[in-house]
Amino acid sequence: MRRETGGRVDRARTLRFRFDGRDYTGHPGDTLASALLANGVRQVATSVKLGRPRGIVAAGSEEPSALVQIEEPFPEPMLTATTVELYDGLVASGLPGQGRLAAEPDPARYDAIHAHCDVLVVGAGPAGLSAARAAARTGARVILADEQPEPGGSLLGTAEQLAGLPAAEWAGAVAAELAGLPEVTVLPRTTVFGYYDDNYLIAVERRTNHLGGAAPAHVARERVWRIRARRVVLATGAHERPIAFAGNDLPGVMLAGAARTYVNRYGVLPGSRAVVFTTGDSAYAAALDLAGAGVDVVAIADVRPAPGAGWAERAREAGIEVLTGHVVTAAAGDGQVSSVLVGRRPDNGAVAAGERSFDADLLLVSGGWNPVVHLFSQSGGTLRYDEALGTLVPGASRQAVEVAGAARGVFTLAGCLEDGASGGGGPASATGEPYWLVPATDYGAHFVDLQRDVTVADVLRATGAGLRSVEHVKRYTTAGTAHDQGKTSGLLTTAVMAHALGVPVSELGSTTFRAPYTPVSFAALAGRDRGLLHDPIRVTALHEWHVAHGALFENVGQWKRPWYYPRPGEDMESAVLRECRAAREGVAAMDASTLGKIDVIGPDAAEFLDRLYTNMMSTLAVGAIRYGVMCRADGMIFDDGTVIRLAGDHFLVTTTTGNAAAVLDWMEEWLQTEWPWLRVHLTSVTEQWATVALVGPGSREVLAGLASGLAVGAADFPFMTWREAEVAGIPARVCRISFSGELAYEINVTSWEGLDLWEAIMDTGVVTPYGTETMHVLRAEKGYPIVGQDSDGTVTPQDLGMSWVVSKKKADFVGKRSFARADTARADRKHLVGLLPEDPGLLLPEGTHVVEFSSLPEPPVPMLGHVTSSYRSAALGRTFALALVSGGQGRVGERLYAPVGDALVPVTVTSHVLYDPEGARRDG
C-alpha cells in the first residue's frame, strides 16, 4: 500500500521493525502507524471493554484507538501508533487499552530547563509560523514549540502550493529563517501540555525517542521546558471529529484529514476503494487527493443539500459519485470495513431510507473540525459554542494570550496565514454543517469514544437515568477519560446528550480541559530527581562512627538514624533492653542531631511564636527553655518541640525530625501570607548543629568531667535552662532537657566538631550509645508522645493529657477557636492511655484495635481505638503499650481487649505515664 513516489519519507533507507511478532519494513520519516498501513496492517489493537478490533483513525496525537506498547529497546506502554516515529529495531505490540509497566529501571536520562521569552508560539502550522515570524522580525525573544518532528502542521498533509513552493517546503524555509535568528528558539518534537497562571507553560521535548537503541546515552531522552512568557500565541490547530453511525469503530474507518495526510506526507494508501462521509468541504480535498494517488473513491455522502465552492463538480470530474443529502448508515465487515451502507438523510429523527451498499475497504469521515482549545481553557479562558461552526471556540482569557488560525475557527489557509501574522482577530470561517448522529433503532454499535467502548446507547442510558451535566455523563460512561482525554469524543458526546435531552448543544457547555494535553511520562516529570537526587539520604556528622561501631539504622524522614547497637550474639530485643538499662541505671548517649532547628530572629519574634504555639513564649526568660505544641487551625496537633530563648529577639525552635521542613514551611506561610508586618526572619540551622543527648543518673558526673568550668549542680543548672560552656575543649551550648524522664543534657556543638565531642564522651569508658528504638521505649514509659505516631491528625493536646500546654492567658493562637467547638470537648474523644497486657510477656502489635468485648460480636465490630506504641520495658519488667482509646481518661483501671491473631488479649487501661509518674528522677 506504499506509493511508488510522493510523501516526505526517505525511500533511500530502509528501517526494520517488528509488530505483534511479525517483521516489517518502513522508512525514516514514517510513524509506526504509517508504516503499518504501508504494510497492509489494518487492525492495530483491541478495545478495552468489548475486545473489538481497533484500527488507525487519525494521524496525530488525537488518535483515539491505535494504542501500542513499545517492547524494545525499553518497554513503554500506552503510546499512540500515530505519534511513534519509526526507527530501526523497533519492537511493538498492540494493546487492549491497557499497558504493562517495565519491570526494570529506565536507563535513560531525563532533565528540565527553565526559559523566559517575550512571545511563546505554540504550533508551527501556517498560523504559528506566521505569528512567530511576525514577532521575531520585531526583535522579540521568541520560542516556537511544535509537537511534530518538522514544522508545517497541517501543511505537511496536503499537496497545496504556497508562495510558489509546495506548502511543506514553504514551512521549512520559514522555520529555517527563524532558527537563524539569535533571539528565536525553535523546539520540534515538543508538546506544550500545561498552561498555568502568570503565563507559565510547561512543555516536554522528545529529544531521542525517535532514535531507539541508537540514542546517545549522555543525551536526555526527554526534557521538560518550564516557560514563562510575556505573551502567548496559541496556534494549536484543529482536530477533525467523527460522526456516530453503526460500525464506526471498524478498522478502515478513518478521519478524512488523516487519510489525506497518509497519502501526501507518508506516501501511503490507507485503502484501495473508499467512500467518503462528510458534513463539510474539507473532505472533498481529501477525496480528490486520494483519487489522484490511485485510490478508487466510489462515492461521497454529503449530509448537506449542496456542497460549497464547486467541490461537487470537481469530484464528479474525477469520477466520484456525489450523493448530497445522504448519510452513511453503517460500516460492515468481518474485523474490518468491507462495505458501506449509504441512505438519504432522514428528517426528524427517522431512519434513513433508500439505502445503497458500496463495496469498500476504506471509509473517510469528516464531521467538522474542533479547534484545539485545551491550552486556552487551561489558561483560564472561557469557551463558547459557535452554532455556525458547530464547535467550541475561544472567548476571553485573564492572561496575555491570543489564539490564531484553526484554533480560533479560521479554517482556510489564507485566513490562517493572515490570522497568525496579525495575532488573531479575523472572522471565523464555516465550511460545513454540524451533524453528529445518524438516527437508528439500535445505537449499540454507534460509538462516541472508541478507546472506552462508549456508544450512543451508553449516553442515552445516562440521560435516561436523570443525568443532565456533561461532567456527570463523562464519569457515568467514562467517555473522554482515556489517554486522548476526549479529543475526538468530547464534543460528540455532548452533542448526543443534547439530542437526547432536546436542548441546544450550547446549553450543556463542555467538560473541563485539564493538563496534561497529552500523556507525559512520570520519568520526564521527575527528570533528574530520581533515586538519591529525588530523596537524598541525610546523615549526621557522627554517622561514620555509628557505622564503624555496628549500628543498624532506621529511616526517619530522609535521615539515617542509629536504630540500636547490637553486640555480638545480641538480637534487637536484648540490645534495646541493655541500652534501656544503661540509660535508667548508668549513663548513655544518643545522637540527636537530626532534630529540626530553626532560628527565629527579629523584634517581633516573641509575638510570632505566641501566635503559633498553644502556650506563651514571650514570657520565656533569656537562658530558659520551654516545651511547646503547635496546632493546625482545626486545633489538632501539628508538631511539638522546645523553644530556647537565646536573646531578647532571638529564639531557637526545635521540631521533630520528620517534620522539620513542614514546620519551617508552616511558619513561613503564616509569616508571609497572614502576618507580613511582623519583623521576623526564619532560618533552618538543623545541619549547622550536632547534638548529643547525655542521659542517665551518671550523666551529671560525666558532664562535670568533660566541662570543668560548668557548674552542673541541680541548683546551679536547673531543668529547662541552658548554659554556654566548653565541653571536652569544644565551645558548646548545653541544655537541661530530658526526653527520657532521667537526668539528661543535650550538648550542642557545631557540626564540624560533633564527632570530636562524641568521641570524647565515648572515651570516658562509662557511656553506652543508644539508638532510636531505646529512645522510643524511654519516652513511652514516661508517656511522652511522638507526633505522627501517637497522634494521627485528629488529636488535640487535651486528648494527649496535655491540657497544661494550652494557655488560658493568650487572646489567640492558631487553633484556639477550635478548642471552643463542642466536638473537641466530647467525653468520648480518643485519649492517650497506657495498656498493660494481662500476659506481661505478650507484645501487642502496633496498630492493634482495642474493643470492649471479651468475645467479638458479628461485624461491624465497634472499635474503641488502637495501639500507637508498644514496647518491652526493662524498667517495668514487662511489656506495655500506649493507645488512643475512646473516653480513655475515664477508663483507667478498666479491662479491655485487643484482637491479636485469633485471640482476644485482655489488657488493663492505665495512665499513659507508667514510669516515675512523680518525676523524681528528672533532677538526679
JSON list of C-alpha atoms in Angstrom, two decimals, residues 441-619:
[
{"chain": "A", "resi": 441, "resn": "THR", "atom": "CA", "xyz": [-33.41, 1.99, 16.05]},
{"chain": "A", "resi": 442, "resn": "ASP", "atom": "CA", "xyz": [-30.42, 0.44, 17.83]},
{"chain": "A", "resi": 443, "resn": "TYR", "atom": "CA", "xyz": [-27.48, 2.55, 19.00]},
{"chain": "A", "resi": 444, "resn": "GLY", "atom": "CA", "xyz": [-25.42, -0.30, 20.42]},
{"chain": "A", "resi": 445, "resn": "ALA", "atom": "CA", "xyz": [-22.77, 0.00, 17.68]},
{"chain": "A", "resi": 446, "resn": "HIS", "atom": "CA", "xyz": [-22.76, 3.80, 17.29]},
{"chain": "A", "resi": 447, "resn": "PHE", "atom": "CA", "xyz": [-19.52, 4.60, 19.08]},
{"chain": "A", "resi": 448, "resn": "VAL", "atom": "CA", "xyz": [-18.70, 8.01, 20.53]},
{"chain": "A", "resi": 449, "resn": "ASP", "atom": "CA", "xyz": [-15.47, 7.02, 22.36]},
{"chain": "A", "resi": 450, "resn": "LEU", "atom": "CA", "xyz": [-13.52, 4.24, 20.68]},
{"chain": "A", "resi": 451, "resn": "GLN", "atom": "CA", "xyz": [-10.97, 3.85, 23.46]},
{"chain": "A", "resi": 452, "resn": "ARG", "atom": "CA", "xyz": [-13.53, 3.48, 26.24]},
{"chain": "A", "resi": 453, "resn": "ASP", "atom": "CA", "xyz": [-16.02, 1.49, 24.13]},
{"chain": "A", "resi": 454, "resn": "VAL", "atom": "CA", "xyz": [-18.71, 4.09, 24.86]},
{"chain": "A", "resi": 455, "resn": "THR", "atom": "CA", "xyz": [-21.67, 4.08, 22.50]},
{"chain": "A", "resi": 456, "resn": "VAL", "atom": "CA", "xyz": [-24.62, 6.35, 21.90]},
{"chain": "A", "resi": 457, "resn": "ALA", "atom": "CA", "xyz": [-26.68, 3.76, 23.78]},
{"chain": "A", "resi": 458, "resn": "ASP", "atom": "CA", "xyz": [-24.47, 4.32, 26.85]},
{"chain": "A", "resi": 459, "resn": "VAL", "atom": "CA", "xyz": [-25.01, 8.09, 26.68]},
{"chain": "A", "resi": 460, "resn": "LEU", "atom": "CA", "xyz": [-28.77, 7.60, 26.30]},
{"chain": "A", "resi": 461, "resn": "ARG", "atom": "CA", "xyz": [-28.72, 5.29, 29.31]},
{"chain": "A", "resi": 462, "resn": "ALA", "atom": "CA", "xyz": [-27.00, 8.04, 31.32]},
{"chain": "A", "resi": 463, "resn": "THR", "atom": "CA", "xyz": [-29.50, 10.72, 30.35]},
{"chain": "A", "resi": 464, "resn": "GLY", "atom": "CA", "xyz": [-32.31, 8.23, 30.91]},
{"chain": "A", "resi": 465, "resn": "ALA", "atom": "CA", "xyz": [-31.03, 7.80, 34.46]},
{"chain": "A", "resi": 466, "resn": "GLY", "atom": "CA", "xyz": [-31.55, 11.52, 35.03]},
{"chain": "A", "resi": 467, "resn": "LEU", "atom": "CA", "xyz": [-28.05, 12.86, 34.40]},
{"chain": "A", "resi": 468, "resn": "ARG", "atom": "CA", "xyz": [-28.02, 16.33, 32.88]},
{"chain": "A", "resi": 469, "resn": "SER", "atom": "CA", "xyz": [-24.44, 17.54, 33.41]},
{"chain": "A", "resi": 470, "resn": "VAL", "atom": "CA", "xyz": [-21.76, 16.76, 30.84]},
{"chain": "A", "resi": 471, "resn": "GLU", "atom": "CA", "xyz": [-19.35, 16.18, 33.73]},
{"chain": "A", "resi": 472, "resn": "HIS", "atom": "CA", "xyz": [-21.67, 13.61, 35.27]},
{"chain": "A", "resi": 473, "resn": "VAL", "atom": "CA", "xyz": [-22.25, 11.81, 31.98]},
{"chain": "A", "resi": 474, "resn": "LYS", "atom": "CA", "xyz": [-18.50, 11.76, 31.36]},
{"chain": "A", "resi": 475, "resn": "ARG", "atom": "CA", "xyz": [-17.98, 9.92, 34.64]},
{"chain": "A", "resi": 476, "resn": "TYR", "atom": "CA", "xyz": [-21.02, 7.68, 34.26]},
{"chain": "A", "resi": 477, "resn": "THR", "atom": "CA", "xyz": [-19.98, 6.50, 30.81]},
{"chain": "A", "resi": 478, "resn": "THR", "atom": "CA", "xyz": [-16.20, 7.14, 31.06]},
{"chain": "A", "resi": 479, "resn": "ALA", "atom": "CA", "xyz": [-16.36, 8.90, 27.69]},
{"chain": "A", "resi": 480, "resn": "GLY", "atom": "CA", "xyz": [-13.40, 11.26, 27.38]},
{"chain": "A", "resi": 481, "resn": "THR", "atom": "CA", "xyz": [-11.40, 9.72, 30.24]},
{"chain": "A", "resi": 482, "resn": "ALA", "atom": "CA", "xyz": [-8.90, 7.70, 28.20]},
{"chain": "A", "resi": 483, "resn": "HIS", "atom": "CA", "xyz": [-5.40, 8.65, 27.07]},
{"chain": "A", "resi": 484, "resn": "ASP", "atom": "CA", "xyz": [-6.78, 11.10, 24.48]},
{"chain": "A", "resi": 485, "resn": "GLN", "atom": "CA", "xyz": [-8.97, 12.91, 27.03]},
{"chain": "A", "resi": 486, "resn": "GLY", "atom": "CA", "xyz": [-11.85, 13.18, 24.59]},
{"chain": "A", "resi": 487, "resn": "LYS", "atom": "CA", "xyz": [-10.07, 14.95, 21.74]},
{"chain": "A", "resi": 488, "resn": "THR", "atom": "CA", "xyz": [-12.40, 13.30, 19.22]},
{"chain": "A", "resi": 489, "resn": "SER", "atom": "CA", "xyz": [-15.17, 12.12, 21.54]},
{"chain": "A", "resi": 490, "resn": "GLY", "atom": "CA", "xyz": [-15.78, 15.00, 23.95]},
{"chain": "A", "resi": 491, "resn": "LEU", "atom": "CA", "xyz": [-17.94, 17.33, 21.88]},
{"chain": "A", "resi": 492, "resn": "LEU", "atom": "CA", "xyz": [-19.61, 14.38, 20.11]},
{"chain": "A", "resi": 493, "resn": "THR", "atom": "CA", "xyz": [-20.72, 13.03, 23.49]},
{"chain": "A", "resi": 494, "resn": "THR", "atom": "CA", "xyz": [-22.11, 16.45, 24.42]},
{"chain": "A", "resi": 495, "resn": "ALA", "atom": "CA", "xyz": [-23.99, 16.65, 21.12]},
{"chain": "A", "resi": 496, "resn": "VAL", "atom": "CA", "xyz": [-25.52, 13.20, 21.65]},
{"chain": "A", "resi": 497, "resn": "MET", "atom": "CA", "xyz": [-26.61, 14.34, 25.11]},
{"chain": "A", "resi": 498, "resn": "ALA", "atom": "CA", "xyz": [-28.20, 17.44, 23.59]},
{"chain": "A", "resi": 499, "resn": "HIS", "atom": "CA", "xyz": [-30.03, 15.23, 21.07]},
{"chain": "A", "resi": 500, "resn": "ALA", "atom": "CA", "xyz": [-31.32, 13.01, 23.88]},
{"chain": "A", "resi": 501, "resn": "LEU", "atom": "CA", "xyz": [-32.41, 15.92, 26.07]},
{"chain": "A", "resi": 502, "resn": "GLY", "atom": "CA", "xyz": [-33.82, 18.03, 23.27]},
{"chain": "A", "resi": 503, "resn": "VAL", "atom": "CA", "xyz": [-31.71, 21.06, 24.11]},
{"chain": "A", "resi": 504, "resn": "PRO", "atom": "CA", "xyz": [-29.10, 23.06, 22.15]},
{"chain": "A", "resi": 505, "resn": "VAL", "atom": "CA", "xyz": [-25.50, 21.92, 22.44]},
{"chain": "A", "resi": 506, "resn": "SER", "atom": "CA", "xyz": [-24.58, 25.38, 23.72]},
{"chain": "A", "resi": 507, "resn": "GLU", "atom": "CA", "xyz": [-26.80, 24.88, 26.76]},
{"chain": "A", "resi": 508, "resn": "LEU", "atom": "CA", "xyz": [-24.74, 21.95, 28.04]},
{"chain": "A", "resi": 509, "resn": "GLY", "atom": "CA", "xyz": [-21.30, 23.57, 27.96]},
{"chain": "A", "resi": 510, "resn": "SER", "atom": "CA", "xyz": [-18.20, 21.40, 27.96]},
{"chain": "A", "resi": 511, "resn": "THR", "atom": "CA", "xyz": [-16.16, 19.21, 30.25]},
{"chain": "A", "resi": 512, "resn": "THR", "atom": "CA", "xyz": [-13.05, 20.65, 31.88]},
{"chain": "A", "resi": 513, "resn": "PHE", "atom": "CA", "xyz": [-9.82, 20.70, 29.88]},
{"chain": "A", "resi": 514, "resn": "ARG", "atom": "CA", "xyz": [-7.04, 19.77, 32.28]},
{"chain": "A", "resi": 515, "resn": "ALA", "atom": "CA", "xyz": [-3.31, 19.34, 31.94]},
{"chain": "A", "resi": 516, "resn": "PRO", "atom": "CA", "xyz": [-1.60, 17.40, 30.52]},
{"chain": "A", "resi": 517, "resn": "TYR", "atom": "CA", "xyz": [-2.81, 17.91, 26.96]},
{"chain": "A", "resi": 518, "resn": "THR", "atom": "CA", "xyz": [-1.20, 14.60, 26.01]},
{"chain": "A", "resi": 519, "resn": "PRO", "atom": "CA", "xyz": [0.14, 11.91, 28.34]},
{"chain": "A", "resi": 520, "resn": "VAL", "atom": "CA", "xyz": [3.54, 12.69, 29.87]},
{"chain": "A", "resi": 521, "resn": "SER", "atom": "CA", "xyz": [5.75, 10.03, 31.37]},
{"chain": "A", "resi": 522, "resn": "PHE", "atom": "CA", "xyz": [6.47, 10.13, 35.08]},
{"chain": "A", "resi": 523, "resn": "ALA", "atom": "CA", "xyz": [10.15, 9.80, 34.18]},
{"chain": "A", "resi": 524, "resn": "ALA", "atom": "CA", "xyz": [10.03, 13.07, 32.24]},
{"chain": "A", "resi": 525, "resn": "LEU", "atom": "CA", "xyz": [8.27, 14.87, 35.08]},
{"chain": "A", "resi": 526, "resn": "ALA", "atom": "CA", "xyz": [10.79, 13.53, 37.57]},
{"chain": "A", "resi": 527, "resn": "GLY", "atom": "CA", "xyz": [13.73, 14.50, 35.37]},
{"chain": "A", "resi": 528, "resn": "ARG", "atom": "CA", "xyz": [16.94, 14.09, 37.30]},
{"chain": "A", "resi": 529, "resn": "ASP", "atom": "CA", "xyz": [15.05, 13.99, 40.60]},
{"chain": "A", "resi": 530, "resn": "ARG", "atom": "CA", "xyz": [15.28, 10.22, 40.83]},
{"chain": "A", "resi": 531, "resn": "GLY", "atom": "CA", "xyz": [16.80, 7.99, 43.45]},
{"chain": "A", "resi": 532, "resn": "LEU", "atom": "CA", "xyz": [19.17, 9.87, 45.72]},
{"chain": "A", "resi": 533, "resn": "LEU", "atom": "CA", "xyz": [18.61, 13.09, 43.77]},
{"chain": "A", "resi": 534, "resn": "HIS", "atom": "CA", "xyz": [14.88, 12.89, 44.48]},
{"chain": "A", "resi": 535, "resn": "ASP", "atom": "CA", "xyz": [15.02, 11.75, 48.08]},
{"chain": "A", "resi": 536, "resn": "PRO", "atom": "CA", "xyz": [18.57, 12.27, 49.32]},
{"chain": "A", "resi": 537, "resn": "ILE", "atom": "CA", "xyz": [19.93, 10.30, 52.25]},
{"chain": "A", "resi": 538, "resn": "ARG", "atom": "CA", "xyz": [20.89, 12.62, 55.07]},
{"chain": "A", "resi": 539, "resn": "VAL", "atom": "CA", "xyz": [23.41, 11.58, 57.70]},
{"chain": "A", "resi": 540, "resn": "THR", "atom": "CA", "xyz": [24.72, 13.33, 60.77]},
{"chain": "A", "resi": 541, "resn": "ALA", "atom": "CA", "xyz": [28.30, 14.36, 61.48]},
{"chain": "A", "resi": 542, "resn": "LEU", "atom": "CA", "xyz": [28.60, 11.24, 63.65]},
{"chain": "A", "resi": 543, "resn": "HIS", "atom": "CA", "xyz": [27.39, 8.77, 61.03]},
{"chain": "A", "resi": 544, "resn": "GLU", "atom": "CA", "xyz": [30.72, 7.14, 60.24]},
{"chain": "A", "resi": 545, "resn": "TRP", "atom": "CA", "xyz": [31.28, 6.40, 63.95]},
{"chain": "A", "resi": 546, "resn": "HIS", "atom": "CA", "xyz": [27.89, 4.72, 64.15]},
{"chain": "A", "resi": 547, "resn": "VAL", "atom": "CA", "xyz": [28.69, 2.59, 61.10]},
{"chain": "A", "resi": 548, "resn": "ALA", "atom": "CA", "xyz": [32.09, 1.63, 62.46]},
{"chain": "A", "resi": 549, "resn": "HIS", "atom": "CA", "xyz": [30.55, 0.53, 65.77]},
{"chain": "A", "resi": 550, "resn": "GLY", "atom": "CA", "xyz": [27.94, -1.74, 64.24]},
{"chain": "A", "resi": 551, "resn": "ALA", "atom": "CA", "xyz": [24.82, 0.38, 64.48]},
{"chain": "A", "resi": 552, "resn": "LEU", "atom": "CA", "xyz": [21.78, -0.66, 62.49]},
{"chain": "A", "resi": 553, "resn": "PHE", "atom": "CA", "xyz": [19.83, 2.24, 61.03]},
{"chain": "A", "resi": 554, "resn": "GLU", "atom": "CA", "xyz": [16.24, 3.24, 60.51]},
{"chain": "A", "resi": 555, "resn": "ASN", "atom": "CA", "xyz": [14.92, 5.86, 58.12]},
{"chain": "A", "resi": 556, "resn": "VAL", "atom": "CA", "xyz": [13.36, 8.87, 59.84]},
{"chain": "A", "resi": 557, "resn": "GLY", "atom": "CA", "xyz": [12.30, 11.25, 57.14]},
{"chain": "A", "resi": 558, "resn": "GLN", "atom": "CA", "xyz": [15.38, 11.48, 54.95]},
{"chain": "A", "resi": 559, "resn": "TRP", "atom": "CA", "xyz": [17.73, 10.82, 57.86]},
{"chain": "A", "resi": 560, "resn": "LYS", "atom": "CA", "xyz": [19.62, 7.63, 58.63]},
{"chain": "A", "resi": 561, "resn": "ARG", "atom": "CA", "xyz": [19.39, 7.38, 62.40]},
{"chain": "A", "resi": 562, "resn": "PRO", "atom": "CA", "xyz": [21.07, 4.71, 64.55]},
{"chain": "A", "resi": 563, "resn": "TRP", "atom": "CA", "xyz": [18.32, 2.26, 65.49]},
{"chain": "A", "resi": 564, "resn": "TYR", "atom": "CA", "xyz": [20.28, 0.18, 68.01]},
{"chain": "A", "resi": 565, "resn": "TYR", "atom": "CA", "xyz": [23.85, -1.03, 68.54]},
{"chain": "A", "resi": 566, "resn": "PRO", "atom": "CA", "xyz": [23.86, -4.84, 68.76]},
{"chain": "A", "resi": 567, "resn": "ARG", "atom": "CA", "xyz": [26.81, -6.54, 70.36]},
{"chain": "A", "resi": 568, "resn": "PRO", "atom": "CA", "xyz": [27.94, -9.96, 69.14]},
{"chain": "A", "resi": 569, "resn": "GLY", "atom": "CA", "xyz": [25.22, -12.51, 69.84]},
{"chain": "A", "resi": 570, "resn": "GLU", "atom": "CA", "xyz": [22.54, -9.91, 70.61]},
{"chain": "A", "resi": 571, "resn": "ASP", "atom": "CA", "xyz": [19.24, -9.64, 68.80]},
{"chain": "A", "resi": 572, "resn": "MET", "atom": "CA", "xyz": [17.27, -6.42, 68.69]},
{"chain": "A", "resi": 573, "resn": "GLU", "atom": "CA", "xyz": [15.30, -7.15, 71.85]},
{"chain": "A", "resi": 574, "resn": "SER", "atom": "CA", "xyz": [18.30, -7.90, 74.03]},
{"chain": "A", "resi": 575, "resn": "ALA", "atom": "CA", "xyz": [20.30, -4.95, 72.61]},
{"chain": "A", "resi": 576, "resn": "VAL", "atom": "CA", "xyz": [17.49, -2.48, 73.30]},
{"chain": "A", "resi": 577, "resn": "LEU", "atom": "CA", "xyz": [16.90, -3.81, 76.81]},
{"chain": "A", "resi": 578, "resn": "ARG", "atom": "CA", "xyz": [20.63, -3.39, 77.54]},
{"chain": "A", "resi": 579, "resn": "GLU", "atom": "CA", "xyz": [20.62, 0.17, 76.21]},
{"chain": "A", "resi": 580, "resn": "CYS", "atom": "CA", "xyz": [17.50, 0.99, 78.26]},
{"chain": "A", "resi": 581, "resn": "ARG", "atom": "CA", "xyz": [19.09, -0.31, 81.45]},
{"chain": "A", "resi": 582, "resn": "ALA", "atom": "CA", "xyz": [22.18, 1.80, 80.79]},
{"chain": "A", "resi": 583, "resn": "ALA", "atom": "CA", "xyz": [20.05, 4.94, 80.41]},
{"chain": "A", "resi": 584, "resn": "ARG", "atom": "CA", "xyz": [17.95, 4.19, 83.52]},
{"chain": "A", "resi": 585, "resn": "GLU", "atom": "CA", "xyz": [20.72, 2.92, 85.78]},
{"chain": "A", "resi": 586, "resn": "GLY", "atom": "CA", "xyz": [24.00, 4.41, 84.49]},
{"chain": "A", "resi": 587, "resn": "VAL", "atom": "CA", "xyz": [24.71, 6.79, 81.65]},
{"chain": "A", "resi": 588, "resn": "ALA", "atom": "CA", "xyz": [24.00, 6.58, 77.91]},
{"chain": "A", "resi": 589, "resn": "ALA", "atom": "CA", "xyz": [24.25, 8.87, 74.91]},
{"chain": "A", "resi": 590, "resn": "MET", "atom": "CA", "xyz": [22.28, 9.31, 71.70]},
{"chain": "A", "resi": 591, "resn": "ASP", "atom": "CA", "xyz": [22.97, 11.24, 68.50]},
{"chain": "A", "resi": 592, "resn": "ALA", "atom": "CA", "xyz": [20.08, 13.75, 68.48]},
{"chain": "A", "resi": 593, "resn": "SER", "atom": "CA", "xyz": [21.47, 15.92, 65.67]},
{"chain": "A", "resi": 594, "resn": "THR", "atom": "CA", "xyz": [18.50, 15.22, 63.37]},
{"chain": "A", "resi": 595, "resn": "LEU", "atom": "CA", "xyz": [16.05, 17.22, 65.45]},
{"chain": "A", "resi": 596, "resn": "GLY", "atom": "CA", "xyz": [14.84, 20.17, 63.39]},
{"chain": "A", "resi": 597, "resn": "LYS", "atom": "CA", "xyz": [16.33, 23.51, 64.44]},
{"chain": "A", "resi": 598, "resn": "ILE", "atom": "CA", "xyz": [15.00, 26.86, 63.29]},
{"chain": "A", "resi": 599, "resn": "ASP", "atom": "CA", "xyz": [16.42, 30.26, 64.23]},
{"chain": "A", "resi": 600, "resn": "VAL", "atom": "CA", "xyz": [13.63, 32.79, 64.81]},
{"chain": "A", "resi": 601, "resn": "ILE", "atom": "CA", "xyz": [15.12, 36.28, 64.91]},
{"chain": "A", "resi": 602, "resn": "GLY", "atom": "CA", "xyz": [13.62, 39.76, 64.95]},
{"chain": "A", "resi": 603, "resn": "PRO", "atom": "CA", "xyz": [11.94, 42.39, 67.10]},
{"chain": "A", "resi": 604, "resn": "ASP", "atom": "CA", "xyz": [8.60, 40.58, 66.76]},
{"chain": "A", "resi": 605, "resn": "ALA", "atom": "CA", "xyz": [9.94, 37.05, 67.22]},
{"chain": "A", "resi": 606, "resn": "ALA", "atom": "CA", "xyz": [8.28, 36.58, 70.62]},
{"chain": "A", "resi": 607, "resn": "GLU", "atom": "CA", "xyz": [4.89, 37.73, 69.35]},
{"chain": "A", "resi": 608, "resn": "PHE", "atom": "CA", "xyz": [5.22, 35.49, 66.30]},
{"chain": "A", "resi": 609, "resn": "LEU", "atom": "CA", "xyz": [5.87, 32.42, 68.45]},
{"chain": "A", "resi": 610, "resn": "ASP", "atom": "CA", "xyz": [3.00, 33.33, 70.77]},
{"chain": "A", "resi": 611, "resn": "ARG", "atom": "CA", "xyz": [0.69, 33.23, 67.75]},
{"chain": "A", "resi": 612, "resn": "LEU", "atom": "CA", "xyz": [1.90, 29.80, 66.63]},
{"chain": "A", "resi": 613, "resn": "TYR", "atom": "CA", "xyz": [2.33, 27.89, 69.90]},
{"chain": "A", "resi": 614, "resn": "THR", "atom": "CA", "xyz": [-0.52, 27.00, 72.24]},
{"chain": "A", "resi": 615, "resn": "ASN", "atom": "CA", "xyz": [1.44, 28.25, 75.24]},
{"chain": "A", "resi": 616, "resn": "MET", "atom": "CA", "xyz": [3.21, 31.55, 75.99]},
{"chain": "A", "resi": 617, "resn": "MET", "atom": "CA", "xyz": [6.70, 32.02, 74.61]},
{"chain": "A", "resi": 618, "resn": "SER", "atom": "CA", "xyz": [7.06, 35.78, 75.07]},
{"chain": "A", "resi": 619, "resn": "THR", "atom": "CA", "xyz": [7.40, 35.35, 78.86]}
]
